[in-house]
Short mmCIF file of C-alpha atoms in Angstrom, two decimals:
data_model
loop_
_atom_site.label_atom_id
_atom_site.label_comp_id
_atom_site.label_asym_id
_atom_site.label_seq_id
_atom_site.Cartn_x
_atom_site.Cartn_y
_atom_site.Cartn_z
CA MET A 1378 0.00 0.00 0.00
CA ARG A 1379 1.47 3.33 -1.09
CA VAL A 1380 1.30 6.10 1.51
CA ILE A 1381 0.66 9.15 -0.68
CA THR A 1382 1.44 11.64 2.07
CA LEU A 1383 4.94 10.20 2.39
CA ASP A 1384 5.54 10.88 -1.32
CA LEU A 1385 5.03 14.57 -0.65
CA VAL A 1386 7.17 14.50 2.51
CA ARG A 1387 9.90 12.69 0.57
CA PHE A 1388 9.86 15.32 -2.19
CA PHE A 1389 10.07 18.25 0.23
CA ALA A 1390 12.90 16.50 2.09
CA ALA A 1391 14.78 16.10 -1.20
CA MET A 1392 14.20 19.73 -2.15
CA SER A 1393 15.46 20.86 1.24
CA VAL A 1394 18.71 18.96 0.65
CA VAL A 1395 19.05 20.39 -2.87
CA LEU A 1396 18.51 23.97 -1.69
CA TYR A 1397 20.93 23.38 1.18
CA HIS A 1398 23.64 22.40 -1.30
CA TYR A 1399 22.84 25.23 -3.73
CA THR A 1400 22.16 28.19 -1.43
CA ALA A 1401 23.62 27.53 2.02
CA LYS A 1402 27.33 27.30 1.23
CA PRO A 1403 29.68 29.55 3.25
CA GLY A 1404 29.62 33.08 1.84
CA MET A 1405 26.14 32.80 0.33
CA ASP A 1406 23.68 35.36 1.61
CA TYR A 1407 20.37 34.84 -0.15
CA LEU A 1408 17.06 35.69 1.47
CA ILE A 1409 16.40 31.97 1.89
CA SER A 1410 19.89 31.00 3.12
CA GLY A 1411 18.88 31.48 6.74
CA LEU A 1412 16.24 28.80 6.20
CA THR A 1413 17.94 26.49 3.70
CA LYS A 1414 20.98 26.02 5.93
CA TYR A 1415 18.78 23.56 7.85
CA GLY A 1416 18.04 21.62 4.67
CA TYR A 1417 20.54 18.90 5.57
CA LEU A 1418 17.88 17.65 7.99
CA GLY A 1419 16.06 16.23 4.99
CA VAL A 1420 18.47 13.28 5.21
CA PRO A 1421 17.31 11.96 8.61
CA VAL A 1422 13.73 12.44 7.41
CA PHE A 1423 14.61 10.17 4.46
CA PHE A 1424 15.82 7.56 6.93
CA MET A 1425 12.59 7.78 8.92
CA ILE A 1426 10.61 7.26 5.72
CA SER A 1427 12.85 4.32 4.84
CA GLY A 1428 12.27 2.68 8.22
CA TYR A 1429 8.52 2.97 7.73
CA VAL A 1430 8.36 1.88 4.09
CA ILE A 1431 10.81 -1.02 4.44
CA SER A 1432 8.91 -2.34 7.46
CA MET A 1433 5.72 -2.23 5.44
CA SER A 1434 7.15 -3.94 2.35
CA ALA A 1435 9.61 -6.44 3.86
CA SER A 1436 7.01 -8.08 6.08
CA LYS A 1437 5.22 -9.31 2.96
CA ARG A 1438 8.29 -10.72 1.19
CA THR A 1439 10.81 -13.53 1.40
CA ALA A 1440 14.48 -12.62 1.81
CA MET A 1441 15.21 -13.04 -1.90
CA GLU A 1442 12.09 -11.13 -2.93
CA PHE A 1443 13.27 -8.31 -0.68
CA VAL A 1444 16.75 -8.32 -2.23
CA ILE A 1445 15.31 -8.20 -5.75
CA SER A 1446 12.89 -5.42 -4.81
CA ARG A 1447 15.64 -3.29 -3.26
CA PHE A 1448 18.10 -3.98 -6.09
CA VAL A 1449 15.56 -2.83 -8.68
CA ARG A 1450 14.67 0.20 -6.59
CA LEU A 1451 18.24 1.32 -5.88
CA TYR A 1452 20.70 0.30 -8.56
CA PRO A 1453 19.36 1.12 -12.06
CA THR A 1454 18.49 4.69 -11.05
CA TYR A 1455 21.77 4.96 -9.16
CA TRP A 1456 23.68 3.93 -12.28
CA CYS A 1457 21.79 6.58 -14.26
CA GLY A 1458 22.79 9.14 -11.62
CA ILE A 1459 26.44 8.15 -11.90
CA GLY A 1460 26.16 8.38 -15.68
CA VAL A 1461 24.76 11.92 -15.50
CA THR A 1462 27.51 12.99 -13.08
CA LEU A 1463 30.27 11.51 -15.25
CA LEU A 1464 28.78 13.04 -18.42
CA VAL A 1465 28.65 16.52 -16.88
CA ALA A 1466 32.20 16.08 -15.54
CA MET A 1467 33.43 15.09 -19.01
CA VAL A 1468 31.67 17.95 -20.82
CA LEU A 1469 32.72 20.62 -18.32
CA GLY A 1470 36.16 19.20 -17.57
CA GLU A 1471 35.33 18.72 -13.91
CA GLY A 1472 36.54 15.86 -11.74
CA ASN A 1473 39.14 13.18 -12.34
CA TYR A 1474 37.72 9.71 -11.76
CA SER A 1475 39.72 6.50 -12.13
CA LEU A 1476 38.24 3.34 -13.63
CA LEU A 1477 38.60 1.61 -10.25
CA GLN A 1478 36.68 4.42 -8.55
CA VAL A 1479 33.87 4.24 -11.11
CA VAL A 1480 33.58 0.44 -10.99
CA THR A 1481 33.57 0.23 -7.20
CA ASN A 1482 31.07 3.10 -6.99
CA LEU A 1483 28.75 1.15 -9.27
CA THR A 1484 28.56 -1.56 -6.59
CA MET A 1485 27.77 0.99 -3.86
CA LEU A 1486 30.30 -0.89 -1.69
CA ASN A 1487 33.31 1.37 -2.31
CA ASP A 1488 33.20 2.69 1.25
CA TYR A 1489 34.33 -0.72 2.54
CA PHE A 1490 37.46 -0.40 0.40
CA ASP A 1491 38.17 3.24 1.35
CA ILE A 1492 37.52 4.36 -2.23
CA GLU A 1493 36.09 7.86 -2.56
CA ASN A 1494 32.51 8.41 -3.69
CA ILE A 1495 32.04 9.95 -7.14
CA ASP A 1496 29.51 12.25 -5.48
CA ASP A 1497 29.80 13.13 -1.79
CA ILE A 1498 26.11 12.50 -1.16
CA TYR A 1499 26.41 8.78 -1.92
CA TRP A 1500 27.33 8.18 1.71
CA THR A 1501 23.62 8.21 2.52
CA LEU A 1502 23.04 5.34 0.09
CA GLN A 1503 25.65 3.30 1.92
CA VAL A 1504 23.79 3.97 5.18
CA GLU A 1505 20.61 2.71 3.50
CA LEU A 1506 22.37 -0.34 2.08
CA LYS A 1507 23.58 -1.39 5.52
CA PHE A 1508 20.02 -1.13 6.82
CA TYR A 1509 18.77 -3.26 3.93
CA GLY A 1510 21.49 -5.82 4.64
CA CYS A 1511 20.31 -6.16 8.24
CA VAL A 1512 16.69 -6.53 7.10
CA PHE A 1513 17.78 -9.26 4.67
CA ILE A 1514 19.50 -11.19 7.48
CA LEU A 1515 16.40 -10.89 9.69
CA LEU A 1516 14.24 -12.18 6.84
CA MET A 1517 16.64 -15.07 6.25
CA LEU A 1518 16.42 -15.98 9.94
CA GLY A 1519 12.64 -15.74 9.81
CA VAL A 1520 12.45 -13.22 12.66
CA PHE A 1521 11.76 -9.95 10.86
CA ASP A 1522 8.11 -9.84 11.93
CA ARG A 1523 9.11 -10.45 15.57
CA PHE A 1524 10.05 -6.79 15.86
CA LYS A 1525 10.65 -6.57 19.58
CA LEU A 1526 13.14 -9.46 19.40
CA TRP A 1527 15.62 -7.33 17.45
CA LEU A 1528 14.35 -3.75 17.75
CA VAL A 1529 14.91 -3.54 21.51
CA PRO A 1530 18.56 -4.76 21.34
CA TRP A 1531 19.20 -2.47 18.36
CA THR A 1532 17.82 0.50 20.30
CA ALA A 1533 19.94 -0.45 23.33
CA LEU A 1534 23.12 -0.79 21.25
CA THR A 1535 22.40 2.54 19.55
CA THR A 1536 21.99 4.21 22.94
CA ILE A 1537 25.28 2.78 24.19
CA HIS A 1538 27.10 3.79 20.99
CA LEU A 1539 25.84 7.38 21.00
CA LEU A 1540 26.94 7.77 24.62
CA THR A 1541 30.24 5.83 24.56
CA ASN A 1542 31.13 5.37 20.87
CA GLN A 1543 31.16 1.62 21.54
CA PRO A 1544 30.89 -1.07 20.24
CA GLY A 1545 33.30 0.15 17.59
CA PHE A 1546 32.38 -2.57 15.09
CA MET A 1547 28.73 -1.48 14.93
CA GLY A 1548 29.33 0.90 12.04
CA TRP A 1549 30.35 -1.98 9.79
CA PHE A 1550 26.84 -3.39 9.55
CA ILE A 1551 24.55 -0.51 10.56
CA SER A 1552 24.96 3.24 11.00
CA PRO A 1553 24.66 3.91 14.75
CA GLY A 1554 24.47 7.67 14.26
CA TYR A 1555 21.38 7.44 12.06
CA SER A 1556 19.83 4.34 13.63
CA PRO A 1557 17.41 6.42 15.78
CA PHE A 1558 15.69 7.65 12.62
CA PHE A 1559 15.34 4.18 11.09
CA ILE A 1560 14.09 2.88 14.44
CA ALA A 1561 11.53 5.69 14.64
CA GLY A 1562 10.26 4.91 11.13
CA ILE A 1563 9.92 1.22 12.01
CA VAL A 1564 8.00 2.02 15.19
CA TYR A 1565 5.68 4.38 13.33
CA TYR A 1566 4.78 1.50 11.05
CA ARG A 1567 4.18 -0.73 14.08
CA ILE A 1568 1.93 1.97 15.55
CA HIS A 1569 0.03 2.09 12.27
CA SER A 1570 -0.36 -1.71 12.35
CA GLU A 1571 -0.81 -2.40 16.08
CA GLY A 1572 -1.75 0.92 17.64
CA MET A 1573 -0.12 2.83 20.50
CA THR A 1574 1.01 -0.18 22.54
CA TRP A 1575 3.35 0.55 25.43
CA PRO A 1576 6.39 -1.16 23.80
CA ASN A 1577 5.88 0.93 20.65
CA VAL A 1578 5.51 4.14 22.64
CA ALA A 1579 8.53 3.33 24.83
CA ILE A 1580 10.83 2.57 21.90
CA LEU A 1581 9.60 5.65 20.02
CA CYS A 1582 10.33 7.85 23.04
CA VAL A 1583 13.87 6.46 23.27
CA ALA A 1584 14.36 6.96 19.52
CA PHE A 1585 13.16 10.55 19.86
CA VAL A 1586 15.63 11.31 22.67
CA LEU A 1587 18.48 9.66 20.73
CA SER A 1588 17.52 11.68 17.65
CA MET A 1589 17.75 14.90 19.65
CA ILE A 1590 21.19 13.89 20.90
CA ARG A 1591 22.26 13.09 17.35
CA VAL A 1592 21.00 16.42 16.01
CA PHE A 1593 22.98 18.34 18.61
CA GLN A 1594 26.07 16.26 17.84
CA GLN A 1595 25.96 16.61 14.05
CA THR A 1596 24.94 20.24 13.56
CA HIS A 1597 28.59 21.35 13.77
CA GLY A 1598 29.37 19.34 10.64
CA PHE A 1599 26.63 20.87 8.50
CA ILE A 1600 26.23 24.54 9.48
CA GLU A 1601 29.05 27.05 9.18
CA GLY A 1602 29.58 29.28 12.21
CA ILE A 1603 27.06 27.36 14.27
CA SER A 1604 25.26 28.92 17.23
CA ILE A 1605 23.21 27.45 20.07
CA ALA A 1606 20.14 28.80 18.28
CA ASP A 1607 21.04 26.71 15.21
CA GLN A 1608 21.19 23.59 17.34
CA PHE A 1609 17.83 24.28 18.95
CA ILE A 1610 16.17 25.15 15.64
CA SER A 1611 17.53 21.91 14.14
CA ALA A 1612 16.13 19.98 17.10
CA ILE A 1613 12.74 21.70 16.70
CA ILE A 1614 12.64 20.76 13.00
CA ILE A 1615 13.32 17.10 13.80
CA ALA A 1616 10.78 17.18 16.64
CA ALA A 1617 8.22 18.58 14.20
CA SER A 1618 9.09 15.76 11.79
CA PHE A 1619 8.38 13.23 14.54
CA GLY A 1620 5.04 14.93 15.15
CA LEU A 1621 4.20 14.91 11.44
CA PHE A 1622 5.00 11.21 11.17
CA LEU A 1623 2.78 10.46 14.14
CA ALA A 1624 -0.06 12.39 12.49
CA ILE A 1625 0.47 10.48 9.23
CA THR A 1626 0.74 7.14 11.04
CA THR A 1627 -2.48 7.67 12.99
CA GLU A 1628 -4.15 9.02 9.83
CA LYS A 1629 -4.74 12.47 11.30
CA VAL A 1630 -3.12 13.81 8.13
CA GLN A 1631 -4.21 12.24 4.85
CA LEU A 1632 -4.06 13.36 1.25
CA ALA A 1633 -6.34 12.23 -1.53
CA LYS A 1634 -4.48 10.16 -4.10
CA ARG A 1635 -3.39 12.39 -6.95
CA ASN A 1636 -1.00 11.51 -9.72
CA VAL A 1637 1.05 14.66 -9.10
CA TYR A 1638 1.99 13.41 -5.61
CA VAL A 1639 3.10 10.07 -7.03
CA VAL A 1640 5.20 11.86 -9.66
CA LEU A 1641 6.81 14.15 -7.07
CA GLY A 1642 7.63 11.11 -4.96
CA GLY A 1643 9.08 9.43 -8.04
CA LEU A 1644 11.33 12.42 -8.79
CA THR A 1645 12.88 12.31 -5.35
CA TYR A 1646 15.50 9.58 -5.74
CA PRO A 1647 16.87 10.61 -9.16
CA LEU A 1648 16.87 14.28 -8.08
CA TYR A 1649 18.88 13.41 -5.01
CA LEU A 1650 21.38 11.46 -7.09
CA VAL A 1651 22.02 14.02 -9.85
CA HIS A 1652 21.74 17.39 -8.12
CA ASN A 1653 24.97 17.72 -6.17
CA THR A 1654 28.26 17.27 -8.04
CA ALA A 1655 26.72 17.66 -11.51
CA GLY A 1656 24.48 20.52 -10.41
CA LYS A 1657 27.26 22.47 -8.72
CA ALA A 1658 29.48 22.08 -11.79
CA ILE A 1659 26.71 23.47 -14.01
CA ILE A 1660 26.11 26.38 -11.63
CA ASP A 1661 29.82 27.25 -11.67
CA ALA A 1662 29.89 27.05 -15.48
CA CYS A 1663 26.85 29.33 -15.82
CA LYS A 1664 28.08 32.00 -13.39
CA SER A 1665 30.38 33.50 -16.02
CA ALA A 1666 27.35 34.38 -18.16
CA VAL A 1667 24.55 35.06 -15.66
CA SER A 1668 24.14 35.88 -11.99
CA GLU A 1669 24.62 33.12 -9.44
CA ALA A 1670 20.92 33.25 -8.52
CA ALA A 1671 19.95 32.78 -12.19
CA ALA A 1672 22.47 29.95 -12.52
CA ILE A 1673 20.96 28.23 -9.49
CA GLY A 1674 17.42 28.64 -10.83
CA PHE A 1675 18.38 27.26 -14.24
CA THR A 1676 20.27 24.33 -12.73
CA LEU A 1677 17.43 23.45 -10.37
CA ALA A 1678 14.98 23.37 -13.29
CA LEU A 1679 17.42 21.29 -15.34
CA MET A 1680 17.97 18.80 -12.51
CA LEU A 1681 14.21 18.40 -12.05
CA PHE A 1682 13.84 17.78 -15.78
CA ILE A 1683 16.63 15.18 -15.83
CA SER A 1684 15.06 13.53 -12.78
CA TRP A 1685 11.72 13.39 -14.58
CA LEU A 1686 13.38 11.79 -17.61
CA ILE A 1687 14.97 9.10 -15.43
CA TYR A 1688 11.73 8.49 -13.55
CA ASN A 1689 9.45 8.51 -16.58
CA TYR A 1690 11.60 6.74 -19.17
CA MET A 1691 13.63 4.37 -17.00
CA GLU A 1692 11.92 3.68 -13.67
CA LYS A 1693 8.30 3.62 -14.84
CA ARG A 1694 8.99 1.74 -18.07
CA TYR A 1695 11.65 -0.77 -17.09
CA SER A 1696 11.80 -1.23 -13.30
CA GLY A 1697 8.64 -3.33 -13.20
CA LYS A 1698 9.81 -5.49 -16.11
CA LEU A 1699 13.24 -6.00 -14.54
CA LYS A 1700 11.71 -6.90 -11.20
CA SER A 1701 9.30 -9.36 -12.81
CA TYR A 1702 12.14 -10.98 -14.77
CA LEU A 1703 14.38 -11.34 -11.70
CA LEU A 1704 11.54 -12.78 -9.61
CA ARG A 1705 10.78 -15.36 -12.30
CA LEU A 1706 14.48 -16.13 -12.63
CA GLN A 1707 14.75 -16.59 -8.87
CA SER A 1708 11.70 -18.83 -8.73
CA GLY A 1709 13.05 -21.00 -11.56
CA THR A 1710 10.18 -20.36 -13.96
CA ILE A 1711 12.70 -19.08 -16.51
CA THR A 1712 16.40 -19.67 -17.02
CA ALA A 1713 19.13 -17.13 -17.55
#
């Protein structure tokens, strides 16, 4: 079941990240810069959405069906994003990528080999991939639907790690710093399915507190010349996101299904993939001919158009066919 409201939340989260990268760099002083400097918080909102959506979809699938579903969702669009970035780099003479860097980036596993991302923002995909890997293991063990069996220990380990930075190995298989947001998303789905049971409420409260701690810890890395006010505003934004998710989960906030919401949700992933390195290179190239504001406006429109092309002509047309083929291949009804 598609949650239409989350499509809109996902799009606004993506736009907040895009505007953060385009208008909140040090030295920029646009009217919206005071607001867009908090746009990096769209990333933890993505992780909350992921926790919710993956909980909803994985509970209905086998481990291999889950792997196929996630592969089809992540990789083809990701490869298109890499292609766009490399094409822009080649045309504009930006970047210097080795064959090894490109090949390992295509696997999304380059971080394990200390090979640099082609685009800095790909680190978030590696966080997602670790989460998916853990879900796959839980499905293989047949315990994914027994949420409290693994969600409580995960929450406890996350708490210990945020307070002590231990166990040190935790980051190899899950991101402890962003775990509170995944956990919150999972619990919101459990609340939607089971209601406000005391275990759900208790875990959500712990996830909320851990999220606040994480926001205060990470703000220094995302906002230049940070102040206490910036930390509190960031915390308020995340707290509001928790409140919005609760309203969506309990169906206090609902949107009628409209195709435009589905399209906006569909634009989100390709937009996130193409906007940063390629977009910044285009902005820099345009600044010699037009003002920076005009260059940003043009680039934003171009990135949205490219995202629509990827969504409309690749995802919509071929993702379903690829998924169907892989599922039939996995079930043995066809041969490679």
